Coordinates of C-alpha atoms in Angstrom, one line a residue:
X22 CA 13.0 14.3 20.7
X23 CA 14.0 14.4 17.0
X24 CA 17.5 16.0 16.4
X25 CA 18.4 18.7 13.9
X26 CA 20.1 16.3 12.1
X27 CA 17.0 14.2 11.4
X28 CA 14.8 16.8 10.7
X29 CA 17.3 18.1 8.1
X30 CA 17.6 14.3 6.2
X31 CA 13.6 14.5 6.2
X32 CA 13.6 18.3 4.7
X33 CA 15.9 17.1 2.1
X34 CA 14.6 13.9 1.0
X35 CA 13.7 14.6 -2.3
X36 CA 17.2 16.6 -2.4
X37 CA 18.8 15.0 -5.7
X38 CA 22.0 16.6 -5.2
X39 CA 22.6 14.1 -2.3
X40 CA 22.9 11.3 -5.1
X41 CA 25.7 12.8 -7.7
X42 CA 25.9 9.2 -8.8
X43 CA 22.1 9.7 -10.8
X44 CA 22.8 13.4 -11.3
X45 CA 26.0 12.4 -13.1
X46 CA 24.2 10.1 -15.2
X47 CA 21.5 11.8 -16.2
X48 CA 24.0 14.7 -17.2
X49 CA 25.9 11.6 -19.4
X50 CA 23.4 9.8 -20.3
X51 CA 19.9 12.2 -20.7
X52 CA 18.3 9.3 -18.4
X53 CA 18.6 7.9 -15.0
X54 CA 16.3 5.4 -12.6
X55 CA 14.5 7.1 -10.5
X56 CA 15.5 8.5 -6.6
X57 CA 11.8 8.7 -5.0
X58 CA 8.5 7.4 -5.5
X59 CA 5.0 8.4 -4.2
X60 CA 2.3 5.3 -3.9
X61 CA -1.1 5.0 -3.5
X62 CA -2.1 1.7 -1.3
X63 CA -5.6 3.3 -2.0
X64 CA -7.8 5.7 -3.3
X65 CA -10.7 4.9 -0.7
X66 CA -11.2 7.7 2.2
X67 CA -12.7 7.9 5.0
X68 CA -12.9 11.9 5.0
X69 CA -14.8 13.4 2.2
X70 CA -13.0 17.1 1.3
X71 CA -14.7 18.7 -1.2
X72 CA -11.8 20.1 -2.6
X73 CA -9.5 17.0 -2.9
X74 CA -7.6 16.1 -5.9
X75 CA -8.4 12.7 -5.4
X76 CA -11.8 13.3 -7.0
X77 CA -10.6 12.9 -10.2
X78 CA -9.7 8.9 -9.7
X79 CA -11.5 5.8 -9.3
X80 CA -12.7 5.9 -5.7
X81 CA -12.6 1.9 -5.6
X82 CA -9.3 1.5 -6.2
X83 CA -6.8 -0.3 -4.2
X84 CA -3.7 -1.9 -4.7
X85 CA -3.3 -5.5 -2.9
X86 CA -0.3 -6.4 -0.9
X87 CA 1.2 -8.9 -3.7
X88 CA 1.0 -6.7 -6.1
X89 CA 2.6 -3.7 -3.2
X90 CA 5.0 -5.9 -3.0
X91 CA 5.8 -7.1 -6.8
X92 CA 6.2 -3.1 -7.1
X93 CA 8.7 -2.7 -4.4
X94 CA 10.8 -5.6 -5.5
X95 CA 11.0 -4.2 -8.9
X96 CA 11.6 -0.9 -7.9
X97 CA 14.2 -1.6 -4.6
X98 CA 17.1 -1.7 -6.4
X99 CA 17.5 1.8 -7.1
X100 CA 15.2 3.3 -5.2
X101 CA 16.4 5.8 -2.1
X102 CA 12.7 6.4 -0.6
X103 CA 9.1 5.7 -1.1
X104 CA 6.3 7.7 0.3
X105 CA 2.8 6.0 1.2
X106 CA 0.1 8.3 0.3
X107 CA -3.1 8.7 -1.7
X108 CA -5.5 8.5 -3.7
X109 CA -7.1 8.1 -0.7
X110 CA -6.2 7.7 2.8
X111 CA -3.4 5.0 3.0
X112 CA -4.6 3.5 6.2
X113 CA -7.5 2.6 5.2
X114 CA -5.9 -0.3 3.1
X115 CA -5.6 -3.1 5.8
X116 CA -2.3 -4.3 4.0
X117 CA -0.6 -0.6 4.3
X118 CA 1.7 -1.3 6.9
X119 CA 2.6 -4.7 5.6
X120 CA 3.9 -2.9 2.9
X121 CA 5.4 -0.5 4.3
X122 CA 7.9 -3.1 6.4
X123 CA 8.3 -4.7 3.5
X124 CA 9.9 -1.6 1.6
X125 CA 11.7 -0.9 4.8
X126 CA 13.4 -4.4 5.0
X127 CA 14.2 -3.9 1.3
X128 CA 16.8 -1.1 2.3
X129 CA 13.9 1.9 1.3
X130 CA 13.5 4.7 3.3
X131 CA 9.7 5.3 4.1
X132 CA 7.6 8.1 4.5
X133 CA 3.6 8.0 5.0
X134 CA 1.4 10.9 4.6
X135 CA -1.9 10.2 6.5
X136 CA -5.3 12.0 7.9
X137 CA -4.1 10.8 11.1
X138 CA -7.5 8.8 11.9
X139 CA -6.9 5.2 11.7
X140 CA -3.8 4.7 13.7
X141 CA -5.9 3.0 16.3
X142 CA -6.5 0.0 13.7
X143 CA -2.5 -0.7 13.8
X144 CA 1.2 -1.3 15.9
X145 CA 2.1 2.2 15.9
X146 CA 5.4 0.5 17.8
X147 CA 5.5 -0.7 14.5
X148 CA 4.9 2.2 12.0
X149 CA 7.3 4.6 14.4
X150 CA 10.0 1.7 13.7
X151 CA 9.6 1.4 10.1
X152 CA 8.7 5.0 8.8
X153 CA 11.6 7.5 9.1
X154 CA 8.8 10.3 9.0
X155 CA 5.0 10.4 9.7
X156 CA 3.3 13.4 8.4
X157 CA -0.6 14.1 9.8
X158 CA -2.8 16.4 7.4
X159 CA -4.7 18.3 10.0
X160 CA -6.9 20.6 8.0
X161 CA -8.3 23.6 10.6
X162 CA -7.2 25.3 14.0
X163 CA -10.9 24.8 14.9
X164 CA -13.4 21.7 15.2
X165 CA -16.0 23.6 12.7
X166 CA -13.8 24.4 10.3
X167 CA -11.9 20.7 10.1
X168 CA -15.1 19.4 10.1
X169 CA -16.2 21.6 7.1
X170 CA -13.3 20.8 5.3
X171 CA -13.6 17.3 5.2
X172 CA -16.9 16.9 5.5
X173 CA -16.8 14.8 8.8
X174 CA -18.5 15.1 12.2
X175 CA -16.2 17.4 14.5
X176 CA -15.6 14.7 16.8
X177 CA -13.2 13.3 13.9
X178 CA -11.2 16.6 15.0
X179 CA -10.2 16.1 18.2
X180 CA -10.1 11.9 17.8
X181 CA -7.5 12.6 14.9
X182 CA -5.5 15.0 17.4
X183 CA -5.6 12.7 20.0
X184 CA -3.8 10.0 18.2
X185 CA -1.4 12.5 17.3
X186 CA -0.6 12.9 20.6
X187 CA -0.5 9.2 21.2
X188 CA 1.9 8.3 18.6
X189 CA 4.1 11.0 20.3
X190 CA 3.7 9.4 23.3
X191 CA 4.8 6.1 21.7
X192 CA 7.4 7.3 19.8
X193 CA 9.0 9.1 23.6
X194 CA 8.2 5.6 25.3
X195 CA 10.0 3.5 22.0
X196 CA 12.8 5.9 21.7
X197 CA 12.2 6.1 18.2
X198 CA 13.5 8.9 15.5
X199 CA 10.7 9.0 13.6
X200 CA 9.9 12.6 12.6
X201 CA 6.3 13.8 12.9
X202 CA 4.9 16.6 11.7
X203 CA 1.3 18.2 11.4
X204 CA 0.4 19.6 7.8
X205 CA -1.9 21.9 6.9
X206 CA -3.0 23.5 3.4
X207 CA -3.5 27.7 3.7
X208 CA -6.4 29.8 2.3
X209 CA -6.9 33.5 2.2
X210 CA -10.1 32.9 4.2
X211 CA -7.6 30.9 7.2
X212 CA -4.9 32.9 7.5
X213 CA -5.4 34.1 11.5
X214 CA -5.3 30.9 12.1
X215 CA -1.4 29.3 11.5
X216 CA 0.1 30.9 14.5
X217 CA -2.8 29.2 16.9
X218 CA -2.3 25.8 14.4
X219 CA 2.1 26.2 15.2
X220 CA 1.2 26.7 18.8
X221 CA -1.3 23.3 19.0
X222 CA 1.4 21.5 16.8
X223 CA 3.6 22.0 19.2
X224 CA 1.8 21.4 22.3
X225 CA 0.8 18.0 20.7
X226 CA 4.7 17.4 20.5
X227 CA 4.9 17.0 16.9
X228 CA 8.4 18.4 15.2
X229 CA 7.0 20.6 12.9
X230 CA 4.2 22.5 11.3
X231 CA 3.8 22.3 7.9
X232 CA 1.8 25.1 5.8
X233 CA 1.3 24.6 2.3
X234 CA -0.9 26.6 0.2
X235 CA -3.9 24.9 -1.3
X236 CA -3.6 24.5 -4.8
X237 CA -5.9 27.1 -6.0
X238 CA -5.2 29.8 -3.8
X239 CA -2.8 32.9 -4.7
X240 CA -2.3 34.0 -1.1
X241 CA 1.2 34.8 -0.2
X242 CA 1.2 34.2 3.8
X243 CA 5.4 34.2 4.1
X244 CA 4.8 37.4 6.7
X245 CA 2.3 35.4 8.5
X246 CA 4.5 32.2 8.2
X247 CA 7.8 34.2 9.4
X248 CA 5.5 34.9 12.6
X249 CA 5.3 31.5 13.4
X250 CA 8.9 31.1 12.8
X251 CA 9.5 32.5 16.1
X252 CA 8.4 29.5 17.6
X253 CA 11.2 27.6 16.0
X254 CA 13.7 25.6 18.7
X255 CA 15.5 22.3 19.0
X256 CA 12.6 20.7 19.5
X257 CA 10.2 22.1 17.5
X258 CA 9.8 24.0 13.7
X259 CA 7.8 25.9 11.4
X260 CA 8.3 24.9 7.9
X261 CA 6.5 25.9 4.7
X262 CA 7.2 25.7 0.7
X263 CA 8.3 28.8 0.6
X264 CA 8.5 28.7 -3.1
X265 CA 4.8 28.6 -3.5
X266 CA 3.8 31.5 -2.3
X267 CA 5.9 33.2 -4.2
X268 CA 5.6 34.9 -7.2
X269 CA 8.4 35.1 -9.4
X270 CA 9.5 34.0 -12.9
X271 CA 12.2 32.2 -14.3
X272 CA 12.8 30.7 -18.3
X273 CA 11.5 27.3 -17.3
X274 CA 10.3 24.9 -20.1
X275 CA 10.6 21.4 -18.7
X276 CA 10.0 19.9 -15.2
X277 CA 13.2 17.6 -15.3
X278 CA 12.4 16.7 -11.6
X279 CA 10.6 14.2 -13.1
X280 CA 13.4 12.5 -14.2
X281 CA 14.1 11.6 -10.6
X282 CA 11.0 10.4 -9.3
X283 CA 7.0 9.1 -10.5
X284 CA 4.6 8.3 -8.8
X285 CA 2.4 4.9 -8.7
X286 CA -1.9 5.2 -8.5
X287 CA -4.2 2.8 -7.0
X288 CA -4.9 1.1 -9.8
X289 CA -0.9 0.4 -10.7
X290 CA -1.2 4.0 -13.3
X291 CA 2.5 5.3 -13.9
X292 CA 2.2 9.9 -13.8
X293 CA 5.2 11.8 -13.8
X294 CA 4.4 13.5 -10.2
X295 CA 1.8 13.7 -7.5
X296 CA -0.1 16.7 -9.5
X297 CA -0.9 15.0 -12.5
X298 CA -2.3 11.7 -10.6
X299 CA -5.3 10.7 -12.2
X300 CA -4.8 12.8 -15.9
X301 CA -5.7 11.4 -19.1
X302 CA -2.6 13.3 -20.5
X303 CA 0.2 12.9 -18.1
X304 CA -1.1 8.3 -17.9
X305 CA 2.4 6.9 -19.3
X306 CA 1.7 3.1 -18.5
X307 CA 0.5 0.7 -15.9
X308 CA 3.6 -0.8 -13.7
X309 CA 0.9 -4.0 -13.0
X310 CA 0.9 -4.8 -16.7
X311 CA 4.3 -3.3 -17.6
X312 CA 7.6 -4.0 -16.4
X313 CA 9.2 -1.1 -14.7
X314 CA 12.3 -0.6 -17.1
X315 CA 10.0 -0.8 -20.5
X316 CA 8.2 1.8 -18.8
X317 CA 10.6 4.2 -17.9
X318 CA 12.6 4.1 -21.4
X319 CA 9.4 4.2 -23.0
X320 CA 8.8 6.7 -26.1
X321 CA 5.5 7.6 -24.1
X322 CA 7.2 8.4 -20.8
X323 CA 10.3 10.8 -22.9
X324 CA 6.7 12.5 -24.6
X325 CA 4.9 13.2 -21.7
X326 CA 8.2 15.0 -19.6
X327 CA 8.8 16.9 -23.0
X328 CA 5.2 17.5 -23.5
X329 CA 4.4 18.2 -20.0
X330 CA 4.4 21.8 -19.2
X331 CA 3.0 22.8 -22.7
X332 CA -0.3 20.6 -22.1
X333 CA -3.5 22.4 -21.0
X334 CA -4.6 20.3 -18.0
X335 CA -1.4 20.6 -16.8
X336 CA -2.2 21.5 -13.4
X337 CA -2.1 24.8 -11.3
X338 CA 1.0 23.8 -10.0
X339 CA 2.7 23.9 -13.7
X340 CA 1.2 26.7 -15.5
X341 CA 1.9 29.3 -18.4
X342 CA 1.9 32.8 -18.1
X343 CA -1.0 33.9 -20.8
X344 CA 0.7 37.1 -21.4
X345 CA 4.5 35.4 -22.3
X346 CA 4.4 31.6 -22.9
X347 CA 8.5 31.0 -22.5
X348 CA 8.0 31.9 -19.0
X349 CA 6.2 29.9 -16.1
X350 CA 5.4 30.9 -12.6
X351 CA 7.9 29.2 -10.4
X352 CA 5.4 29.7 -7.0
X353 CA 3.7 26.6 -8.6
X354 CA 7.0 24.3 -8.9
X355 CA 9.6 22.4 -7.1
X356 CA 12.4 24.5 -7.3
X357 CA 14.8 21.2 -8.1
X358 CA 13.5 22.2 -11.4
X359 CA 14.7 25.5 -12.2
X360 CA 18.4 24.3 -10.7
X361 CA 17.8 21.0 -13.4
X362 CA 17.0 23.6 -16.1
X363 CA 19.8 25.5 -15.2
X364 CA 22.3 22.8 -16.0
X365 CA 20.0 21.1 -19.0
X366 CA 20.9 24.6 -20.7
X367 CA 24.5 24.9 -19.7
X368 CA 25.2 21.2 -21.3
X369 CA 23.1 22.1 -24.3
X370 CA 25.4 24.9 -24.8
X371 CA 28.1 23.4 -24.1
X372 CA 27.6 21.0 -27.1
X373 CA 26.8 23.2 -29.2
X374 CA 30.0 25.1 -28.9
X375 CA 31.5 21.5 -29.3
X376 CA 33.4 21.4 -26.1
X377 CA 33.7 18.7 -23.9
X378 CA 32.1 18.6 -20.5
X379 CA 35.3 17.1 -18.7
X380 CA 37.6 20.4 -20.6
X381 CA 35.0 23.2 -19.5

């Protein structure tokens, strides 16, 4: 089973402060290369949620494995992870895992965020060895309810929990460290159901359960969710993002998470972060046309992080308050960016008193 150790490196993955190196820079400099990236292999699916963001893109689109690979060795030199997601359902692109072993051999960390139905189309030997963390979106405790969800037959329930528990099984035959966990995005009208979802999650012998409110819902379930916690050992764990089921408030004017990380479409489209996939307003450039760097010091990329937060179709997960526009609603946001803020306005002042940062 997966140490504590492991678990922790997955938890903190998108932890900036582990790289002082880019922090320091970006302090210096206003501008670093990026730590983490998301991908999308493709933006097909073979589940059909009615509420998925991935609605809003071309449901065609797909990346091929050259051009996977032209992305990776542009982006491998100062990249710490990459995530395979979607879109779409990642597996369903036949040359996912190729690129995924690519990226690994390039010195990448990997992460894949899948529905959990195709693994029965690949070497899960092989996808245990090269991801550090596998993460299964499972959405519903009960057969009707997935099926509802994603618009599939309910035998697509219990086949997607049965190749959870045969990766398990893999990864216990393999020795492998590969963290899995089971996801699953809360609604008001679910909320009996996490403690039964933490007790299957760990039956299956995943590492964790993962709950995640849906983007449009205001429910706070961190009582329900501290239930569940008592399930917590070694060998098993109930996380959540704590921070979004929350309510609280914080002077917050730019997400300069985004300085650290973007995230590529299925059709090569360059957008700040995995909420504004797909926008009109938040497209900065296409890496398939564009080389990376020209991109990412481009006078379109610096208007779209300054710009973001104030545009309208920002999405739920960056919005205004209506009734005082200098504050945002942090329950929506990675808190990376409040700390980022935080020192963005203790350089800002320290300039302007004219002091040196090195003399403070």
């Amino acid at each position: 089973m997966v140490n504590g150790a492991k678990m922790q490196s997955y938890l903190a993955r998108n932890n900036i402060f582990a790289h002082p190196e880019r922090l320091e820079e970006w302090i210096r400099r206003g501008i670093t290369y990026p730590i983490t990236a998301e991908i999308d292999p493709s933006n097909k699916c073979n589940h059909y949620c009615p509420k998925c963001s991935g609605n809003r893109t071309d449901p065609n689109a797909e990346l091929s494995l050259d051009y996977m690979k032209g992305i990776i060795d542009e982006t491998s030199p100062f990249l710490k992870d990459m995530v395979f997601t979607g879109g779409g359902e990642p597996l369903i692109n036949k040359d996912t895992p190729k690129a995924i072993s690519y990226a690994k051999e390039k010195g990448i960390e990997i992460g894949l965020i899948t529905n959990g139905s195709l693994f029965d189309r690949y070497d899960t030997e092989k996808l245990l060895s090269d991801c550090s963390w596998i993460r299964v979106s499972i959405e519903g405790l009960y057969s009707k309810h997935y099926a509802m969800r994603t618009n599939t037959d309910e035998r697509e329930y219990f086949r997607v929990w049965d190749n959870v528990k045969r990766l398990v099984e893999t990864r216990k035959r393999k020795g492998s460290d590969c963290v899995i966990g089971i996801a699953y995005l809360t609604e008001e009208e679910n909320t009996d159901q996490l403690m039964g979802f933490s007790l299957r999650s760990r039956e299956a012998g995943a590492d964790y359960a993962q709950f995640r409110p849906f983007h449009h819902s205001e429910t706070n379930l961190l009582k329900e969710i501290e239930e569940c916690k008592s399930l917590d050992s070694d060998e098993f764990s109930v996380i959540a993002s704590e921070e979004k089921y929350r309510n609280e408030k914080f002077d917050y004017e730019r997400a300069f998470a985004d300085e650290f990380r973007f995230v590529i479409s299925a059709n090569g489209g360059v957008y700040p972060c995995c909420y504004t996939r797909g926008l009109e307003d938040f497209y900065i450039d296409n890496i398939l046309l564009a080389g990376f760097e020209r991109i990412w010091e481009s006078k379109r990329r610096e208007e779209v992080s300054e710009n973001k937060l104030k545009t309208k179709s920002c999405p739920e997960m960056c919005y205004k308050d209506p009734l005082n526009q200098k504050l945002w609603e942090i329950h929506r946001m990675d808190p990376i960016n409040q700390k980022l803020w935080e020192i963005h306005r203790i350089i800002k002042e320290v300039k302007k008193e004219g002091k040196h940062l090195n003399f403070i």
